[in-house]
mmCIF file of C-alpha atoms in Angstrom:
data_model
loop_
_atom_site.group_PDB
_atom_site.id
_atom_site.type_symbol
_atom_site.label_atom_id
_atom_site.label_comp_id
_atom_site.label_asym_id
_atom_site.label_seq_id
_atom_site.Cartn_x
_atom_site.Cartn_y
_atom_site.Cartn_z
ATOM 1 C CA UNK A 208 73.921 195.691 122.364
ATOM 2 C CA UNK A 209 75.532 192.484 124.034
ATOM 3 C CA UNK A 210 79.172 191.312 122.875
ATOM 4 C CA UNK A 211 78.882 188.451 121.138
ATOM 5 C CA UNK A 212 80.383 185.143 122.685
ATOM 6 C CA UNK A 213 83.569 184.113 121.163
ATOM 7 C CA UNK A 214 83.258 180.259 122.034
ATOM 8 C CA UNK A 215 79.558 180.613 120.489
ATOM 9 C CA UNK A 216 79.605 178.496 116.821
ATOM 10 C CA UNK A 217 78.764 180.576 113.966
ATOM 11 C CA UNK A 218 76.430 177.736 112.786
ATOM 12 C CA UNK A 219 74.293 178.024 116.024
ATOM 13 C CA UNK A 220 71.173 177.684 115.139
ATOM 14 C CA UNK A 221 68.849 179.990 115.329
ATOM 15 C CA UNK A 222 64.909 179.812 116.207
ATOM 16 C CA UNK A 223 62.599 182.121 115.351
ATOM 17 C CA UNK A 224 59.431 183.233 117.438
ATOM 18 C CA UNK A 225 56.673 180.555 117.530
ATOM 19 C CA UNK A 226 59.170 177.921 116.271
ATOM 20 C CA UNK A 227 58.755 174.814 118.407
ATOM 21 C CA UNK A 228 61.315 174.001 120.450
ATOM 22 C CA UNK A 229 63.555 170.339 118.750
ATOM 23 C CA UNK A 230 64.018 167.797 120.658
ATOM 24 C CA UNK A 231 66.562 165.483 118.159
ATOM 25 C CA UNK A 232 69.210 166.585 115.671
ATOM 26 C CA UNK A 233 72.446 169.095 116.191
ATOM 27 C CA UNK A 234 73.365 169.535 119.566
ATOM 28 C CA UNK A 235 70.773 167.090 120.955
ATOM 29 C CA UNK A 236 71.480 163.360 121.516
ATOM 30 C CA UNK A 237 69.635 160.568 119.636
ATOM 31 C CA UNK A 238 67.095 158.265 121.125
ATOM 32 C CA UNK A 239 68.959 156.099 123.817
ATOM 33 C CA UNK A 240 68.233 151.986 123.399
ATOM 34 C CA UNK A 241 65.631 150.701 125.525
ATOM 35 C CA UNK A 242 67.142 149.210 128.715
ATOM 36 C CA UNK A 243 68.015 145.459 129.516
ATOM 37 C CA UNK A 244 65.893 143.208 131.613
ATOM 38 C CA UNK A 245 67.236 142.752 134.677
ATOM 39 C CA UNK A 246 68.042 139.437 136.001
ATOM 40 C CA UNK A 247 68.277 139.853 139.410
ATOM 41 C CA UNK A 248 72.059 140.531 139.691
ATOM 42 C CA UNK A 249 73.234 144.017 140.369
ATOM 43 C CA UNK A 250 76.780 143.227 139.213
ATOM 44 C CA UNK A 251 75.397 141.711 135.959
ATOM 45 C CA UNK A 252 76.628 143.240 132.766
ATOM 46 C CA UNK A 253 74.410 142.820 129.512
ATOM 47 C CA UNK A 254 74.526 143.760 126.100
ATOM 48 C CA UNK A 255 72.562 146.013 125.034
ATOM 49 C CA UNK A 256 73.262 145.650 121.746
ATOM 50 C CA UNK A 257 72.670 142.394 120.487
ATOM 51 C CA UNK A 258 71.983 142.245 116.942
ATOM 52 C CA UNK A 259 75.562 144.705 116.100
ATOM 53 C CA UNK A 260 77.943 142.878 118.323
ATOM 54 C CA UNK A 261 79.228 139.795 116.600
ATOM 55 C CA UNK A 262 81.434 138.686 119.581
ATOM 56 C CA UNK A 263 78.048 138.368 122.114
ATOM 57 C CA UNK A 264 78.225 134.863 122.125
ATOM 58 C CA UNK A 265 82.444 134.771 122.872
ATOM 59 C CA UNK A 266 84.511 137.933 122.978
ATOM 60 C CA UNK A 267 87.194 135.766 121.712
ATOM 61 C CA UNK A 268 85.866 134.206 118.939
ATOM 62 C CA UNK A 269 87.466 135.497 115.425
ATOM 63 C CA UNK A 270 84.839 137.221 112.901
ATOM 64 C CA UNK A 271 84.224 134.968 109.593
ATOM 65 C CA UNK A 272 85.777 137.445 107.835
ATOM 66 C CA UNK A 273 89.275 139.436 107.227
ATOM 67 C CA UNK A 274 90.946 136.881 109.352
ATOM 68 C CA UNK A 275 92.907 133.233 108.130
ATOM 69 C CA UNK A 276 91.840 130.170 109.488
ATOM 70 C CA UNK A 277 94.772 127.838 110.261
ATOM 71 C CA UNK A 278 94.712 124.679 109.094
ATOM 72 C CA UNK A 279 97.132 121.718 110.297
ATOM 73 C CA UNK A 280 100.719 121.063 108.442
ATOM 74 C CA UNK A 281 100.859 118.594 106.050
ATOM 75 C CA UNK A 282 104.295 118.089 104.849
ATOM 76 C CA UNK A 283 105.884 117.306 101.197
ATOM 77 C CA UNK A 284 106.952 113.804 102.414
ATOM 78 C CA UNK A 285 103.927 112.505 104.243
ATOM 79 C CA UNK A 286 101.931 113.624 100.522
ATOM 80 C CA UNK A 287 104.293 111.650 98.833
ATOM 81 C CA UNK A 288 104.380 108.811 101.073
ATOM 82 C CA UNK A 289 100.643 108.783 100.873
ATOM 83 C CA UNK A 290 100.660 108.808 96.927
ATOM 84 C CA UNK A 291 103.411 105.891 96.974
ATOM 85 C CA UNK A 292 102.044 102.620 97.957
ATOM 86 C CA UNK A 293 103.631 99.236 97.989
ATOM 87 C CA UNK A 294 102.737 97.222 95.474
ATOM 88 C CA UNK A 295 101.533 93.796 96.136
ATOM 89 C CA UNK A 296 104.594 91.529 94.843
ATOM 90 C CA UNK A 297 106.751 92.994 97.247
ATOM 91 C CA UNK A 298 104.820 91.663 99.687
ATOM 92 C CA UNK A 299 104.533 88.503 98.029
ATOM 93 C CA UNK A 300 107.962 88.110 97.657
ATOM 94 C CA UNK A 301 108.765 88.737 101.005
ATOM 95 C CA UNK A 302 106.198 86.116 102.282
ATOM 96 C CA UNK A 303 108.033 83.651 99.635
ATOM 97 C CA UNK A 304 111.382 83.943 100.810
ATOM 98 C CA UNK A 305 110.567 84.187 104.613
ATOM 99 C CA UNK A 306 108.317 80.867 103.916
ATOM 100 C CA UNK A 307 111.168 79.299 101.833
ATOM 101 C CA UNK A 308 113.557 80.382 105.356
ATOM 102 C CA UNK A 309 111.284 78.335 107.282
ATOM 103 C CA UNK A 310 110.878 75.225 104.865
ATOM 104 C CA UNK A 311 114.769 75.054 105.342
ATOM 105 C CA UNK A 312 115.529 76.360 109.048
ATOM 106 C CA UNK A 313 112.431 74.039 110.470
ATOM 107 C CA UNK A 314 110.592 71.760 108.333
ATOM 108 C CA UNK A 315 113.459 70.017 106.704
ATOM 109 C CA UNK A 316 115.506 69.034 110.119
ATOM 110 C CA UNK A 317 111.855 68.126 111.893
ATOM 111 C CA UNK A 318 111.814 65.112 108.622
ATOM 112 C CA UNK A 319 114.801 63.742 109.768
ATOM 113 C CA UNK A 320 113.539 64.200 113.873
ATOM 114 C CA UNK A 321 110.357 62.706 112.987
ATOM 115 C CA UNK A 322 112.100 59.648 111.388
ATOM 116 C CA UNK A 323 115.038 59.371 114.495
ATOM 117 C CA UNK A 324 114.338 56.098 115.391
ATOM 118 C CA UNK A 325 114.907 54.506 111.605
ATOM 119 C CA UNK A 326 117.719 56.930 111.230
ATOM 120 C CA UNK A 327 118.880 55.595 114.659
ATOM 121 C CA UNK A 328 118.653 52.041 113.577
ATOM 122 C CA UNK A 329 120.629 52.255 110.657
ATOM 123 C CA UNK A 330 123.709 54.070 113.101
ATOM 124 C CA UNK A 331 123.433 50.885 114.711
ATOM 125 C CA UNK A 332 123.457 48.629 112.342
ATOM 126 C CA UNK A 333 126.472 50.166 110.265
ATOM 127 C CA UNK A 334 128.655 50.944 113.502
ATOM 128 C CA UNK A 335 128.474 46.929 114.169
ATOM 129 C CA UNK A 336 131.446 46.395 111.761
ATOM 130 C CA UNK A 337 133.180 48.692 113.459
ATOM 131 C CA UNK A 338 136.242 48.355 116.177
ATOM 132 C CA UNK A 339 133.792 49.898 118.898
ATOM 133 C CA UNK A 340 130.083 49.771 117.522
ATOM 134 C CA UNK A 341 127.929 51.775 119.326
ATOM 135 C CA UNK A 342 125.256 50.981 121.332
ATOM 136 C CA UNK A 343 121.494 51.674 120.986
ATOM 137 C CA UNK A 344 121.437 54.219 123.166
ATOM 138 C CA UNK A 345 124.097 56.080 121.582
ATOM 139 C CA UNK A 346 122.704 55.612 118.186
ATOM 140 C CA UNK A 347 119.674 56.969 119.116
ATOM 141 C CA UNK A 348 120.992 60.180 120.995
ATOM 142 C CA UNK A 349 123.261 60.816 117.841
ATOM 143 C CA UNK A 350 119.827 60.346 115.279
ATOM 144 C CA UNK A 351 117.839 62.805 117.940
ATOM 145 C CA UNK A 352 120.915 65.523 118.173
ATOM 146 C CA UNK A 353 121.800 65.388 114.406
ATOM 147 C CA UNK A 354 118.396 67.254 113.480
ATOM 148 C CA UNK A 355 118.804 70.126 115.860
ATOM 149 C CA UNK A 356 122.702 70.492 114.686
ATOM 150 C CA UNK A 357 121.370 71.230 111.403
ATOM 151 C CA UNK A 358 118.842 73.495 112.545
ATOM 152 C CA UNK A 359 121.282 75.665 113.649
ATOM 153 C CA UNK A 360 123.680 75.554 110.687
ATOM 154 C CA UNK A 361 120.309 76.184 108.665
ATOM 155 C CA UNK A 362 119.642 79.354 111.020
ATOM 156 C CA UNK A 363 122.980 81.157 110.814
ATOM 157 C CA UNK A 364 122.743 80.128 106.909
ATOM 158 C CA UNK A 365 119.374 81.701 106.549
ATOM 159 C CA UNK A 366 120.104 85.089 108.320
ATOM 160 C CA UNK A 367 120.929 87.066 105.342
ATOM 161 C CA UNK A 368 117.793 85.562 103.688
ATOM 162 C CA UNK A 369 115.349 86.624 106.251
ATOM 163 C CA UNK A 370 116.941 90.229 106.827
ATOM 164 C CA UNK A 371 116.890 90.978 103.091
ATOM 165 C CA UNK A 372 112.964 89.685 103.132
ATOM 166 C CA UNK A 373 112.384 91.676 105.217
ATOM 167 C CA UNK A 374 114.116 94.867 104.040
ATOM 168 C CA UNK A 375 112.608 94.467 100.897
ATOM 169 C CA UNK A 376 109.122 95.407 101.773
ATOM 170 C CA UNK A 377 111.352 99.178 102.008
ATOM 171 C CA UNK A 378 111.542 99.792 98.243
ATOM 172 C CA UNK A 379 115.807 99.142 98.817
ATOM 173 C CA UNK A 380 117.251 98.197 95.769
ATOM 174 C CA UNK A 381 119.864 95.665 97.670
ATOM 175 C CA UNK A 382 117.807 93.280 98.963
ATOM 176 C CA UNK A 383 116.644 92.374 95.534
ATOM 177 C CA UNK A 384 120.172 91.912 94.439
ATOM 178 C CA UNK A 385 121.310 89.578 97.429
ATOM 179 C CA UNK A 386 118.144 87.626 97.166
ATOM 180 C CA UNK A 387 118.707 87.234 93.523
ATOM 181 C CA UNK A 388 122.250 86.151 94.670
ATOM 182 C CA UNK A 389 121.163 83.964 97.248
ATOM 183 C CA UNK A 390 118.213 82.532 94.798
ATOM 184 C CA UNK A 391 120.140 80.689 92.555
ATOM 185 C CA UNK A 392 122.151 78.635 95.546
ATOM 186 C CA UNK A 393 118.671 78.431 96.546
ATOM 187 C CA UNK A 394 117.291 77.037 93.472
ATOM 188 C CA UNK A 395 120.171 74.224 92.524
ATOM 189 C CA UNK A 396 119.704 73.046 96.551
ATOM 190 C CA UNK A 397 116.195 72.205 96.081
ATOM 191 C CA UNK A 398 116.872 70.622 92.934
ATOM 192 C CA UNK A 399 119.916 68.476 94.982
ATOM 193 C CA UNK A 400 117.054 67.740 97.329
ATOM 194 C CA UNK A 401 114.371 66.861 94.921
ATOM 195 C CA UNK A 402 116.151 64.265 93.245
ATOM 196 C CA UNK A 403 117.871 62.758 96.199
ATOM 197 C CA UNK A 404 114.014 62.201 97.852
ATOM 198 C CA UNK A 405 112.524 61.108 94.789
ATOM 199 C CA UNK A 406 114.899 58.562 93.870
ATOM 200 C CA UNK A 407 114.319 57.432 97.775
ATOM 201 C CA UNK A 408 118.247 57.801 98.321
ATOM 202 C CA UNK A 409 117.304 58.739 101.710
ATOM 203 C CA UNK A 410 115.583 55.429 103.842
ATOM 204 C CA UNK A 411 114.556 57.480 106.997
ATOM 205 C CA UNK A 412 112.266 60.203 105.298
ATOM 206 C CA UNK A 413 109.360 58.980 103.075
ATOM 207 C CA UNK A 414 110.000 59.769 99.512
ATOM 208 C CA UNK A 415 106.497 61.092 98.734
ATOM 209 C CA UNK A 416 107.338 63.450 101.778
ATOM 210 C CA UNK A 417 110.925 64.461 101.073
ATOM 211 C CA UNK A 418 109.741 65.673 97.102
ATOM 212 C CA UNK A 419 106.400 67.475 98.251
ATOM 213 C CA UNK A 420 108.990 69.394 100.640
ATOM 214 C CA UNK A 421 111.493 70.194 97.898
ATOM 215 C CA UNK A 422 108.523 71.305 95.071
ATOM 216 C CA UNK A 423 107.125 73.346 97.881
ATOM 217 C CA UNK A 424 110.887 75.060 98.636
ATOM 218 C CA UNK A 425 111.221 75.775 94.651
ATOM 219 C CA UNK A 426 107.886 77.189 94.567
ATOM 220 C CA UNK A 427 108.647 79.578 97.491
ATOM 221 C CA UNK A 428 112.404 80.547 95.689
ATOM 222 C CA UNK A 429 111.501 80.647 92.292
ATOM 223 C CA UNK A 430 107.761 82.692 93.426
ATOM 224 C CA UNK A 431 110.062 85.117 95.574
ATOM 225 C CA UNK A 432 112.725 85.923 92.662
ATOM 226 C CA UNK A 433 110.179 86.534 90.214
ATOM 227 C CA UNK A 434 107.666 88.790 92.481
ATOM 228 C CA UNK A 435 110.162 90.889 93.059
ATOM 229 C CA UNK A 436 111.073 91.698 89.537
ATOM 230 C CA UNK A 437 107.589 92.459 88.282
ATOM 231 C CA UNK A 438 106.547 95.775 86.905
ATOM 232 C CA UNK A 439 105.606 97.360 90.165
ATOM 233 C CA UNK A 440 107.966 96.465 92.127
ATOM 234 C CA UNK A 441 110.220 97.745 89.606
ATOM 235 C CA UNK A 442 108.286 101.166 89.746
ATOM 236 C CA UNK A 443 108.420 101.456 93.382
ATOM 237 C CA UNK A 444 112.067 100.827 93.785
ATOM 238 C CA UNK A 445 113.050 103.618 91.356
ATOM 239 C CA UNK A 446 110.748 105.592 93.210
ATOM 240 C CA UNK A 447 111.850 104.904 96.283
ATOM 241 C CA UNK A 448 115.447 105.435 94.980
ATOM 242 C CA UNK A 449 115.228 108.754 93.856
ATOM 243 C CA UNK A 450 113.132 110.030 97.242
#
């Protein structure tokens, strides 16, 4: 009797006479996948199982599942930012006083300049009683240099007006309270200037001219204080404020 074989399983199977001989199952391998089609390369390497590999296509590509997708940074701020807008009288107010700024700075001096040669008579005509009159050409270099020496007293006056315009389109608090400052000197010069052109106390600027320019520099003032008092610009301040 032969000695059985100790590396032999004890679940071999075992077939009897006339059984047929298996050809899948334990101990046999299963059916093998048909082969690829070549494609002329030698060195090519194909899949051979396309319908169970989801990374065919690219071995890099991350399944649709089990993984996070990243998605770009938004941050706290930029939301906020994006919820706050700036309301419409700010802008309005800004516009107002820079306008007003220029009314002053420009428009006002370029009256007189326009009108040098009247202006330059009447420095002739009153220096004549004089010990040394002046002469016409000197009368008219003083009328054409007298404009441009207020346009730059205007400037250097206007520069905390136009920096607080334009800080105010911010949401800042303190530009609202300097312009509101500022306003009321504002408001009593154009009233200075609306009576002295209307009752024609100035001969070298047209009176219909001089009191269209000082309704026009109220209407800027008076439009910029009050726009930037309103309801939403009140809102955005505080919100602003407490950012």
């Amino acid at each position: 009797m032969p000695e059985p074989d100790p590396f032999s399983s004890p679940f071999h199977h075992v077939r009897l006479p006339g059984e047929p001989e298996p050809t899948t199952g334990y101990g046999f391998p299963g059916p093998m996948p048909d082969a690829p089609e070549s494609t002329g390369n030698p060195y090519a390497t194909e899949n051979p199982y396309p319908a169970t590999n989801p990374y065919a296509a690219d071995p890099y590509a991350a399944p649709a599942y089990g993984l996070p997708v990243a998605h770009p940074y938004v941050s706290a701020s930029a939301v906020h930012m994006s919820v706050l807008e700036r309301p419409v009288a700010l802008l309005v107010s800004s516009w107002s006083w820079l306008v007003a700024t220029v009314l002053v700075v420009l428009v006002l001096p370029g009256m007189f300049l326009v009108s040098s040669d009247v202006l330059a008579n009447e420095l002739y005509e009153e220096s004549q009683a004089e010990v040394e009159p002046m002469t016409r050409a000197e009368s008219e270099v003083v009328a054409q240099l007298t404009p441009m020496f207020f346009v730059l007293v205007f400037a250097v006056l206007a520069v905390p007006y136009a920096i607080a315009a334009i800080k105010l389109r911010g949401g800042r608090n303190w530009p609202r309270v300097l312009l509101a400052v500022l306003g009321a000197a504002g408001v009593v010069f154009g009233l200075i200037m609306l009576a002295v052109f209307s009752t024609s106390s100035v001969p070298y600027v047209n009176w219909l001219v001089g009191t269209v320019w000082a309704l026009l520099f109220l209407a800027a003032v008076l439009l910029g204080i009050v726009a930037m008092f309103v309801p939403p610009a009140n809102a955005y301040v505080r919100a602003v404020s407490t950012r």
